Coordinates of C-alpha atoms in Angstrom, one line a residue:
X1 CA -47.3 -21.2 -43.8
X2 CA -49.6 -18.2 -42.2
X3 CA -48.4 -19.6 -38.8
X4 CA -44.7 -19.0 -39.7
X5 CA -45.5 -15.8 -41.2
X6 CA -47.2 -14.5 -37.9
X7 CA -44.2 -15.8 -35.9
X8 CA -41.9 -14.1 -38.0
X9 CA -43.9 -10.8 -38.0
X10 CA -44.2 -10.8 -34.3
X11 CA -40.3 -11.5 -34.1
X12 CA -39.5 -8.6 -36.2
X13 CA -42.0 -6.3 -34.5
X14 CA -40.3 -7.2 -31.0
X15 CA -36.9 -6.4 -32.6
X16 CA -38.4 -3.0 -33.8
X17 CA -40.0 -2.4 -30.3
X18 CA -36.8 -3.1 -28.4
X19 CA -34.6 -0.6 -30.8
X20 CA -37.0 2.0 -31.4
X21 CA -38.0 5.0 -29.1
X22 CA -41.1 4.1 -27.1
X23 CA -44.1 6.3 -26.2
X24 CA -45.1 5.7 -22.4
X25 CA -48.8 5.1 -22.1
X26 CA -50.7 7.6 -20.2
X27 CA -54.4 6.2 -20.7
X28 CA -56.1 2.9 -19.4
X29 CA -53.1 2.3 -17.1
X30 CA -53.4 0.8 -13.6
X31 CA -50.6 0.2 -11.0
X32 CA -49.7 -3.5 -10.6
X33 CA -48.4 -2.8 -7.1
X34 CA -45.5 -5.1 -7.7
X35 CA -42.1 -5.3 -9.5
X36 CA -42.2 -7.0 -13.1
X37 CA -40.9 -10.5 -13.5
X38 CA -37.6 -10.0 -15.5
X39 CA -34.8 -12.3 -16.6
X40 CA -32.1 -11.7 -15.7
X41 CA -33.5 -10.5 -12.3
X42 CA -32.0 -6.9 -12.2
X43 CA -34.5 -5.5 -9.7
X44 CA -33.5 -3.8 -6.6
X45 CA -29.8 -4.0 -7.1
X46 CA -26.7 -1.7 -6.7
X47 CA -25.4 -0.8 -10.3
X48 CA -21.8 -0.1 -10.9
X49 CA -21.7 3.4 -12.5
X50 CA -19.3 1.9 -15.4
X51 CA -21.0 -1.2 -16.5
X52 CA -22.4 -2.4 -19.5
X53 CA -26.2 -2.0 -20.2
X54 CA -28.1 -4.4 -18.3
X55 CA -30.4 -5.6 -20.7
X56 CA -33.4 -8.1 -19.6
X57 CA -36.6 -9.9 -20.9
X58 CA -39.9 -9.3 -19.5
X59 CA -41.6 -12.5 -18.5
X60 CA -45.1 -11.0 -17.8
X61 CA -47.5 -12.0 -20.5
X62 CA -48.9 -9.4 -22.5
X63 CA -49.2 -8.0 -26.1
X64 CA -47.2 -4.8 -25.9
X65 CA -44.5 -3.7 -23.6
X66 CA -42.7 -0.2 -22.8
X67 CA -40.0 0.3 -20.4
X68 CA -38.8 3.6 -18.8
X69 CA -36.1 4.6 -16.6
X70 CA -35.9 7.8 -15.1
X71 CA -32.9 9.2 -12.9
X72 CA -33.2 10.9 -9.7
X73 CA -30.7 13.4 -11.2
X74 CA -32.1 13.7 -14.4
X75 CA -32.1 11.6 -17.7
X76 CA -34.3 9.1 -18.9
X77 CA -34.4 6.1 -21.2
X78 CA -37.3 4.3 -22.9
X79 CA -37.5 1.2 -24.9
X80 CA -40.5 -0.8 -26.5
X81 CA -40.7 -4.7 -26.5
X82 CA -40.6 -7.8 -24.3
X83 CA -36.7 -7.8 -24.8
X84 CA -35.3 -4.7 -23.6
X85 CA -31.9 -3.5 -24.8
X86 CA -30.5 -0.2 -24.0
X87 CA -28.3 1.8 -26.2
X88 CA -24.8 1.6 -24.8
X89 CA -24.0 5.4 -25.1
X90 CA -27.2 6.6 -23.6
X91 CA -26.9 3.8 -20.9
X92 CA -23.5 5.2 -19.7
X93 CA -24.7 8.7 -19.8
X94 CA -27.6 8.0 -17.6
X95 CA -25.4 6.0 -15.0
X96 CA -22.8 8.6 -14.9
X97 CA -25.4 11.6 -14.3
X98 CA -27.0 9.7 -11.5
X99 CA -23.9 8.2 -9.9
X100 CA -24.8 7.5 -6.3
X101 CA -28.4 8.3 -6.9
X102 CA -31.6 6.1 -7.7
X103 CA -32.9 4.9 -10.8
X104 CA -36.5 4.3 -11.1
X105 CA -37.9 1.7 -13.5
X106 CA -41.5 1.4 -15.0
X107 CA -42.4 -1.5 -17.0
X108 CA -45.8 -1.1 -18.8
X109 CA -47.7 -4.5 -20.1
X110 CA -50.6 -4.3 -22.4
X111 CA -53.1 -7.2 -22.1
X112 CA -55.4 -8.7 -24.7
X113 CA -58.3 -6.1 -23.8
X114 CA -56.0 -2.9 -24.4
X115 CA -55.3 -2.0 -20.8
X116 CA -52.1 -1.4 -19.6
X117 CA -50.5 -2.5 -16.1
X118 CA -47.6 -0.5 -14.7
X119 CA -45.0 -2.4 -12.8
X120 CA -42.1 -0.5 -10.8
X121 CA -38.8 -1.1 -9.2
X122 CA -35.8 0.9 -8.2
X123 CA -32.1 0.5 -8.5
X124 CA -29.2 2.3 -6.9
X125 CA -26.1 3.5 -9.1
X126 CA -23.1 3.1 -6.8
X127 CA -20.7 6.0 -6.3
X128 CA -17.8 3.4 -6.8
X129 CA -16.5 2.2 -10.1
X130 CA -16.0 -1.6 -10.8
X131 CA -13.0 -2.8 -12.3
X132 CA -13.4 -2.9 -15.9
X133 CA -12.1 -6.5 -16.4
X134 CA -12.8 -10.0 -15.3
X135 CA -11.1 -13.3 -16.4
X136 CA -12.3 -16.7 -15.9
X137 CA -12.2 -20.2 -17.5
X138 CA -15.0 -21.2 -19.6
X139 CA -15.4 -25.2 -19.1
X140 CA -18.1 -27.8 -19.5
X141 CA -19.3 -29.0 -16.2
X142 CA -17.9 -32.4 -16.6
X143 CA -15.6 -34.7 -14.6
X144 CA -13.1 -36.0 -16.8
X145 CA -13.4 -33.9 -20.1
X146 CA -11.3 -30.9 -20.2
X147 CA -10.2 -30.7 -23.8
X148 CA -12.6 -27.8 -24.7
X149 CA -12.0 -24.9 -22.3
X150 CA -10.5 -21.4 -22.8
X151 CA -9.3 -18.8 -20.3
X152 CA -11.3 -15.6 -21.4
X153 CA -11.4 -11.8 -20.3
X154 CA -14.5 -9.9 -20.5
X155 CA -14.9 -6.0 -20.6
X156 CA -17.3 -5.2 -17.9
X157 CA -18.1 -1.6 -19.4
X158 CA -18.9 -3.2 -22.7
X159 CA -19.7 -6.8 -24.1
X160 CA -16.4 -7.5 -25.5
X161 CA -15.0 -10.8 -24.6
X162 CA -11.4 -12.0 -25.8
X163 CA -9.8 -15.4 -25.4
X164 CA -6.6 -15.1 -23.3
X165 CA -5.6 -18.7 -24.2
X166 CA -7.4 -21.6 -25.9
X167 CA -6.9 -25.0 -24.5
X168 CA -7.5 -26.8 -28.0
X169 CA -4.2 -25.5 -29.4
X170 CA -2.3 -28.3 -28.1
X171 CA -4.7 -30.9 -27.5
X172 CA -5.2 -33.9 -29.7
X173 CA -6.6 -37.6 -29.5
X174 CA -3.6 -38.8 -27.7
X175 CA -2.4 -36.0 -25.4
X176 CA -4.5 -34.6 -22.6
X177 CA -4.1 -30.9 -21.8
X178 CA -5.7 -28.6 -19.1
X179 CA -5.2 -24.8 -18.3
X180 CA -6.4 -23.4 -14.6
X181 CA -5.7 -21.0 -12.0
X182 CA -5.3 -17.7 -14.0
X183 CA -4.7 -15.4 -11.1
X184 CA -3.1 -11.8 -11.3
X185 CA -1.0 -9.9 -9.0
X186 CA -3.0 -6.9 -7.3
X187 CA -5.7 -7.3 -10.0
X188 CA -3.1 -7.1 -12.7
X189 CA -1.8 -3.5 -11.7
X190 CA 1.6 -4.1 -13.0
X191 CA 0.9 -6.7 -15.8
X192 CA 1.8 -9.9 -13.5
X193 CA -0.3 -12.9 -13.9
X194 CA -0.1 -16.7 -14.1
X195 CA -1.7 -19.7 -15.0
X196 CA -1.2 -23.5 -14.7
X197 CA -0.8 -26.2 -17.6
X198 CA -1.6 -29.7 -16.5
X199 CA -0.5 -33.0 -17.9
X200 CA 1.0 -32.6 -21.6
X201 CA 3.4 -29.9 -21.4
X202 CA 2.6 -29.3 -18.0
X203 CA 4.2 -26.5 -15.7
X204 CA 3.3 -23.0 -14.4
X205 CA 3.3 -20.2 -16.9
X206 CA 4.5 -16.7 -15.6
X207 CA 3.9 -13.3 -17.1
X208 CA 6.0 -10.6 -15.2
X209 CA 8.0 -7.7 -16.2
X210 CA 6.7 -8.0 -19.7
X211 CA 8.1 -11.6 -20.2
X212 CA 6.6 -14.8 -20.3
X213 CA 8.2 -18.1 -19.0
X214 CA 7.3 -21.5 -18.0
X215 CA 8.5 -22.8 -14.5
X216 CA 8.6 -26.4 -13.0
X217 CA 7.6 -26.1 -9.3
X218 CA 7.8 -29.7 -8.6
X219 CA 10.7 -30.7 -6.7
X220 CA 11.8 -34.0 -5.0
X221 CA 10.9 -32.5 -1.7
X222 CA 7.4 -31.2 -2.4
X223 CA 4.1 -33.0 -2.9
X224 CA 3.5 -31.6 -6.3
X225 CA 3.9 -28.5 -8.4
X226 CA 2.2 -25.3 -7.1
X227 CA -1.7 -25.5 -7.5
X228 CA -3.5 -22.6 -5.8
X229 CA -1.3 -19.3 -6.0
X230 CA -1.3 -16.3 -4.0
X231 CA 1.0 -13.5 -5.3
X232 CA 2.7 -11.3 -2.6
X233 CA 1.5 -7.7 -3.2
X234 CA 5.1 -6.2 -3.3
X235 CA 7.7 -8.9 -3.5
X236 CA 8.4 -11.4 -6.2
X237 CA 7.1 -14.2 -4.2
X238 CA 4.1 -16.6 -4.7
X239 CA 2.8 -18.7 -2.1
X240 CA 1.3 -22.0 -3.4
X241 CA -0.7 -24.7 -2.0
X242 CA 0.8 -28.4 -3.2
X243 CA -2.2 -30.7 -3.4
X244 CA -2.9 -34.5 -4.2
X245 CA -6.3 -34.4 -5.5
X246 CA -8.9 -37.1 -6.1
X247 CA -12.5 -37.5 -7.1
X248 CA -15.5 -39.8 -5.9
X249 CA -18.4 -40.4 -8.0
X250 CA -21.9 -41.2 -6.5
X251 CA -24.3 -43.6 -8.3
X252 CA -27.3 -42.6 -6.1
X253 CA -28.8 -39.4 -4.5
X254 CA -28.4 -36.0 -5.5
X255 CA -24.6 -35.7 -5.1
X256 CA -22.7 -36.2 -8.2
X257 CA -19.1 -36.0 -7.2
X258 CA -16.8 -35.2 -4.2
X259 CA -13.5 -33.7 -5.0
X260 CA -11.1 -33.7 -2.2
X261 CA -7.2 -33.7 -1.2
X262 CA -5.5 -36.4 0.3
X263 CA -2.5 -34.6 1.1
X264 CA -1.7 -30.8 0.9
X265 CA 1.0 -28.6 2.0
X266 CA 2.3 -24.8 1.4
X267 CA 5.1 -23.6 -0.3
X268 CA 6.8 -20.3 -1.0
X269 CA 8.2 -19.6 -4.5
X270 CA 10.8 -17.0 -4.8
X271 CA 10.6 -15.6 -8.6
X272 CA 14.1 -13.8 -8.7
X273 CA 15.9 -16.9 -7.3
X274 CA 14.0 -19.6 -8.5
X275 CA 13.8 -21.3 -5.1
X276 CA 10.9 -23.1 -3.5
X277 CA 10.7 -23.6 0.4
X278 CA 8.0 -25.1 2.7
X279 CA 5.7 -22.7 4.4
X280 CA 3.5 -25.5 6.2
X281 CA 4.4 -29.3 5.7
X282 CA 2.5 -31.0 8.7
X283 CA 2.0 -34.5 7.7
X284 CA -1.1 -34.7 10.1
X285 CA -2.8 -31.7 8.3
X286 CA -4.4 -30.4 5.2
X287 CA -3.2 -27.0 4.2
X288 CA -4.6 -25.1 1.2
X289 CA -5.7 -21.8 -0.5
X290 CA -3.4 -19.3 0.5
X291 CA -4.1 -15.5 0.4
X292 CA -2.0 -12.5 1.3
X293 CA -2.9 -9.6 3.3
X294 CA -2.5 -6.6 1.1
X295 CA 0.3 -5.1 3.3
X296 CA 2.1 -8.4 2.6
X297 CA 2.9 -9.0 6.4
X298 CA 0.3 -11.9 6.7
X299 CA -0.5 -15.1 4.9
X300 CA -4.1 -16.6 5.6
X301 CA -4.9 -20.2 4.3
X302 CA -7.2 -23.1 5.2
X303 CA -6.3 -25.9 7.3
X304 CA -7.9 -29.3 8.4
X305 CA -6.8 -32.3 10.5
X306 CA -7.5 -35.6 9.1
X307 CA -10.8 -37.1 10.7
X308 CA -10.3 -39.8 13.1
X309 CA -9.2 -43.1 11.9
X310 CA -8.4 -41.7 8.5
X311 CA -5.1 -40.5 6.8
X312 CA -3.8 -40.0 3.2
X313 CA -4.5 -43.4 2.2
X314 CA -8.2 -43.6 3.6
X315 CA -9.6 -40.4 3.7
X316 CA -12.2 -41.0 1.1
X317 CA -14.0 -43.3 3.6
X318 CA -14.6 -40.2 5.8
X319 CA -14.8 -37.3 3.0
X320 CA -17.9 -36.0 4.9
X321 CA -15.9 -35.5 7.9
X322 CA -13.1 -33.0 6.6
X323 CA -13.6 -29.6 7.9
X324 CA -11.3 -26.6 7.6
X325 CA -10.6 -23.6 9.6
X326 CA -8.9 -20.4 8.5
X327 CA -5.5 -19.6 10.1
X328 CA -2.8 -16.8 9.4
X329 CA 1.1 -16.6 9.8
X330 CA 2.6 -13.3 10.2
X331 CA 5.6 -12.9 7.4
X332 CA 8.9 -11.2 7.6
X333 CA 11.3 -11.5 4.6
X334 CA 14.3 -11.8 7.0
X335 CA 12.8 -14.3 9.7
X336 CA 9.9 -15.8 7.3
X337 CA 6.8 -17.0 8.9
X338 CA 5.6 -17.1 12.5
X339 CA 3.4 -20.0 14.1
X340 CA -0.2 -20.3 12.9
X341 CA -3.1 -18.6 14.7
X342 CA -6.7 -19.2 13.9
X343 CA -9.0 -16.5 12.6
X344 CA -12.1 -18.5 11.5
X345 CA -12.6 -21.4 13.9
X346 CA -15.7 -23.4 12.5
X347 CA -14.5 -27.1 12.2
X348 CA -15.1 -28.1 15.8
X349 CA -18.9 -26.9 15.2
X350 CA -19.5 -28.8 12.0
X351 CA -18.4 -26.3 9.2
X352 CA -15.7 -25.9 6.6
X353 CA -14.2 -22.6 5.8
X354 CA -12.3 -22.4 2.8
X355 CA -10.9 -19.6 0.0
X356 CA -10.0 -16.8 2.2
X357 CA -9.4 -13.6 0.4
X358 CA -8.7 -10.1 2.0
X359 CA -10.1 -7.1 0.8
X360 CA -7.5 -4.7 -0.8
X361 CA -8.2 -2.1 1.8
X362 CA -7.3 -4.7 4.5
X363 CA -10.5 -4.6 6.4
X364 CA -12.3 -7.8 5.6
X365 CA -11.6 -11.5 5.0
X366 CA -14.0 -13.0 2.6
X367 CA -14.5 -16.8 2.6
X368 CA -16.9 -19.6 1.6
X369 CA -18.4 -22.0 4.2
X370 CA -20.1 -25.4 3.8
X371 CA -20.9 -28.3 6.1
X372 CA -17.7 -30.1 4.9
X373 CA -15.1 -30.6 2.4
X374 CA -12.6 -29.0 0.1
X375 CA -14.2 -28.1 -3.0
X376 CA -17.3 -26.1 -2.3
X377 CA -18.4 -25.7 -6.0
X378 CA -19.8 -29.0 -5.5
X379 CA -21.8 -28.1 -2.3
X380 CA -25.1 -26.4 -2.7
X381 CA -25.0 -25.4 0.8
X382 CA -21.7 -23.3 0.3
X383 CA -22.4 -19.5 1.2
X384 CA -20.2 -16.5 1.4
X385 CA -19.0 -15.2 4.8
X386 CA -17.0 -12.1 5.9
X387 CA -14.9 -11.5 8.8
X388 CA -14.4 -7.8 10.0
X389 CA -10.7 -7.8 10.6
X390 CA -10.9 -4.7 12.7
X391 CA -13.7 -5.9 15.1
X392 CA -13.5 -9.6 14.6
X393 CA -17.3 -9.9 13.7
X394 CA -17.9 -13.1 11.5
X395 CA -21.2 -13.1 9.6
X396 CA -22.7 -14.5 6.5
X397 CA -23.3 -12.4 3.5
X398 CA -27.0 -13.1 3.5
X399 CA -28.1 -10.5 0.9
X400 CA -25.6 -11.8 -1.7
X401 CA -26.1 -15.6 -0.9
X402 CA -28.7 -17.9 -2.5
X403 CA -30.1 -21.5 -2.0
X404 CA -27.5 -22.9 -4.2
X405 CA -23.9 -22.9 -4.4
X406 CA -21.8 -19.9 -3.9
X407 CA -18.0 -20.5 -4.1
X408 CA -14.9 -19.0 -5.6
X409 CA -14.8 -15.2 -5.2
X410 CA -12.5 -12.2 -5.9
X411 CA -12.4 -8.6 -4.6
X412 CA -12.1 -5.6 -6.8
X413 CA -9.2 -3.2 -6.5
X414 CA -11.4 -0.6 -4.6
X415 CA -12.9 -3.2 -2.2
X416 CA -16.3 -2.3 -3.2
X417 CA -17.2 -5.1 -5.6
X418 CA -17.2 -8.9 -5.1
X419 CA -17.3 -11.1 -8.2
X420 CA -18.1 -14.9 -7.2
X421 CA -19.1 -18.1 -8.7
X422 CA -22.8 -19.2 -8.2
X423 CA -25.2 -22.0 -9.4
X424 CA -28.3 -20.3 -8.5
X425 CA -29.9 -20.4 -12.0
X426 CA -30.2 -24.2 -12.5
X427 CA -27.9 -26.0 -10.0
X428 CA -25.6 -27.3 -12.8
X429 CA -24.0 -24.4 -14.6
X430 CA -21.7 -21.9 -12.7
X431 CA -22.3 -18.3 -13.3
X432 CA -20.5 -15.1 -12.5
X433 CA -22.4 -13.0 -10.0
X434 CA -21.5 -9.6 -8.6
X435 CA -22.6 -7.9 -5.3
X436 CA -21.7 -4.4 -4.1
X437 CA -20.0 -4.3 -0.9
X438 CA -20.5 -1.0 1.1
X439 CA -17.8 0.9 3.1
X440 CA -19.8 -0.3 6.2
X441 CA -19.5 -3.8 5.1
X442 CA -23.0 -4.6 3.8
X443 CA -23.4 -6.6 0.7
X444 CA -26.2 -6.1 -1.7
X445 CA -28.5 -8.2 -3.8
X446 CA -26.3 -10.1 -6.4
X447 CA -26.8 -10.0 -10.1
X448 CA -25.4 -12.0 -12.8
X449 CA -22.8 -10.3 -15.3
X450 CA -24.7 -8.5 -18.1
X451 CA -24.9 -9.7 -21.5
X452 CA -26.0 -7.9 -24.7
X453 CA -28.7 -10.8 -25.1
X454 CA -30.7 -11.4 -22.1
X455 CA -31.1 -15.1 -22.9
X456 CA -27.5 -15.5 -23.3
X457 CA -26.9 -17.7 -20.2
X458 CA -29.8 -20.2 -21.1
X459 CA -28.1 -21.3 -24.2
X460 CA -24.5 -21.4 -23.0
X461 CA -23.6 -24.9 -22.2
X462 CA -20.3 -24.0 -20.2
X463 CA -19.6 -22.9 -16.8
X464 CA -17.7 -19.8 -15.6
X465 CA -14.7 -21.0 -13.5
X466 CA -12.5 -19.0 -11.1
X467 CA -13.6 -15.3 -11.9
X468 CA -10.9 -12.7 -11.1
X469 CA -11.0 -9.0 -11.3
X470 CA -8.4 -7.4 -13.6
X471 CA -7.9 -3.6 -13.8
X472 CA -6.3 -4.0 -17.3
X473 CA -6.8 -6.5 -20.1
X474 CA -4.1 -9.1 -20.7
X475 CA -2.6 -8.4 -24.0
X476 CA 0.2 -11.1 -24.1
X477 CA -0.2 -12.5 -27.6
X478 CA -1.5 -16.1 -27.5
X479 CA 1.4 -17.0 -29.8
X480 CA 3.7 -16.0 -27.2
X481 CA 2.0 -18.2 -24.6
X482 CA 2.0 -21.0 -26.8
X483 CA 5.7 -20.7 -27.4
X484 CA 6.3 -20.6 -23.7
X485 CA 4.3 -23.6 -23.0
X486 CA 6.1 -25.5 -25.8
X487 CA 9.5 -24.6 -24.5
X488 CA 11.4 -25.9 -21.8
X489 CA 10.6 -25.0 -18.1
X490 CA 12.7 -23.6 -15.8
X491 CA 13.7 -26.0 -12.8
X492 CA 13.6 -24.4 -9.3
X493 CA 15.8 -25.3 -6.5
X494 CA 14.1 -26.6 -2.9
X495 CA 15.6 -24.8 0.1
X496 CA 15.2 -26.5 3.4
X497 CA 15.9 -23.5 5.9
X498 CA 12.2 -22.1 6.0
X499 CA 10.4 -22.0 9.0
X500 CA 7.6 -24.9 9.1

């Protein structure tokens, strides 16, 4: 009983310390000469000036703790306790006062002898805001079970999180149901977005011009319904890949699963006319992951040849020899698409480049690269790379990458921030990480999206999937989305006169 009371007393004390104004120690203090060990690791990062408080827990052992932040242009915050939680209003005032400047952190740790040790580090407040919202799927990292998942959106300026759509609204024991690929146009500037419904009541849900409707993109002349979308920045057009996707499971070794395409083509959907036409339908190639240039005059995508001796029926035997380059086609609404040219040529050197995404300022093409394969989320070797479209320089984003998976990525509307999926924390659960991307094309040390409780991710048994920046929240009522899903899908017409 005494032990329980002591633990409770220590817990209440920690809460009090974290929430109370702290006195910074001045006596019996020695410099540690290093940064403290904190989780999440927010040391040495570039901070968005409008982001929610970056709370953390101090890992260094001690009896008492005091943390102080001092701004280069004024302002100071202090907190006591191992768990450091900043007042949201005071935090935002400090960041705004020091936009483009440095924040100096001091963490004081008192040991059993009563002596204090001072740890220090600095962070930079960026001059550029981050888009206030991100959207993502929350999904258990399983292979077959997808009944319990949601599309959520998070306000990055606070800790508010909302459910855009809940997968369980239509699931039952006899009917499977999945939702995915929640992608906006131009970071949702005009309120246009879409997501897919798979299997029961499956089709594509479009949110455009303040209306919601369901569209059946499958035709007798295409492989499948649209899978991976890319909204044209100005026209009512969406480029999709159409994919036949399979899984292979492994009973030995470190690899758990390989997800791969046996076939994949590219189609263009005209929203106004409800027409679909081919962009690329070469039966000797795998074509996937489209992305428009922000001027709308060029479409990028990944393309791979079938490994020698394989094809759609036996590609699994050579799954680790499937490697993609990134190509582009110029686009004119009158003449359609040109022949493809290569922008990232790595397949011949034993690499696979996927998910091209062009920065909204049109300067950089961001992609992920791994030794092989189509789904880099399953490849620990996957890292982020960038091509400078003005100079042709192709380089790794070393500052943002880790020793584990970096995968799906999205640009902010001002081209200064990148959010991406990473498994660097434990190798199993995907978390949303953010890096600052400077006008000079240099990334910063990446950090996980802050949560109110520093141990939030340690207890969350779900993965963040397909993170996308949004400039405004999705406010379509879930009931309206549900009605659209339960309703009839609008069929599309296949038009065969496109350049292929």
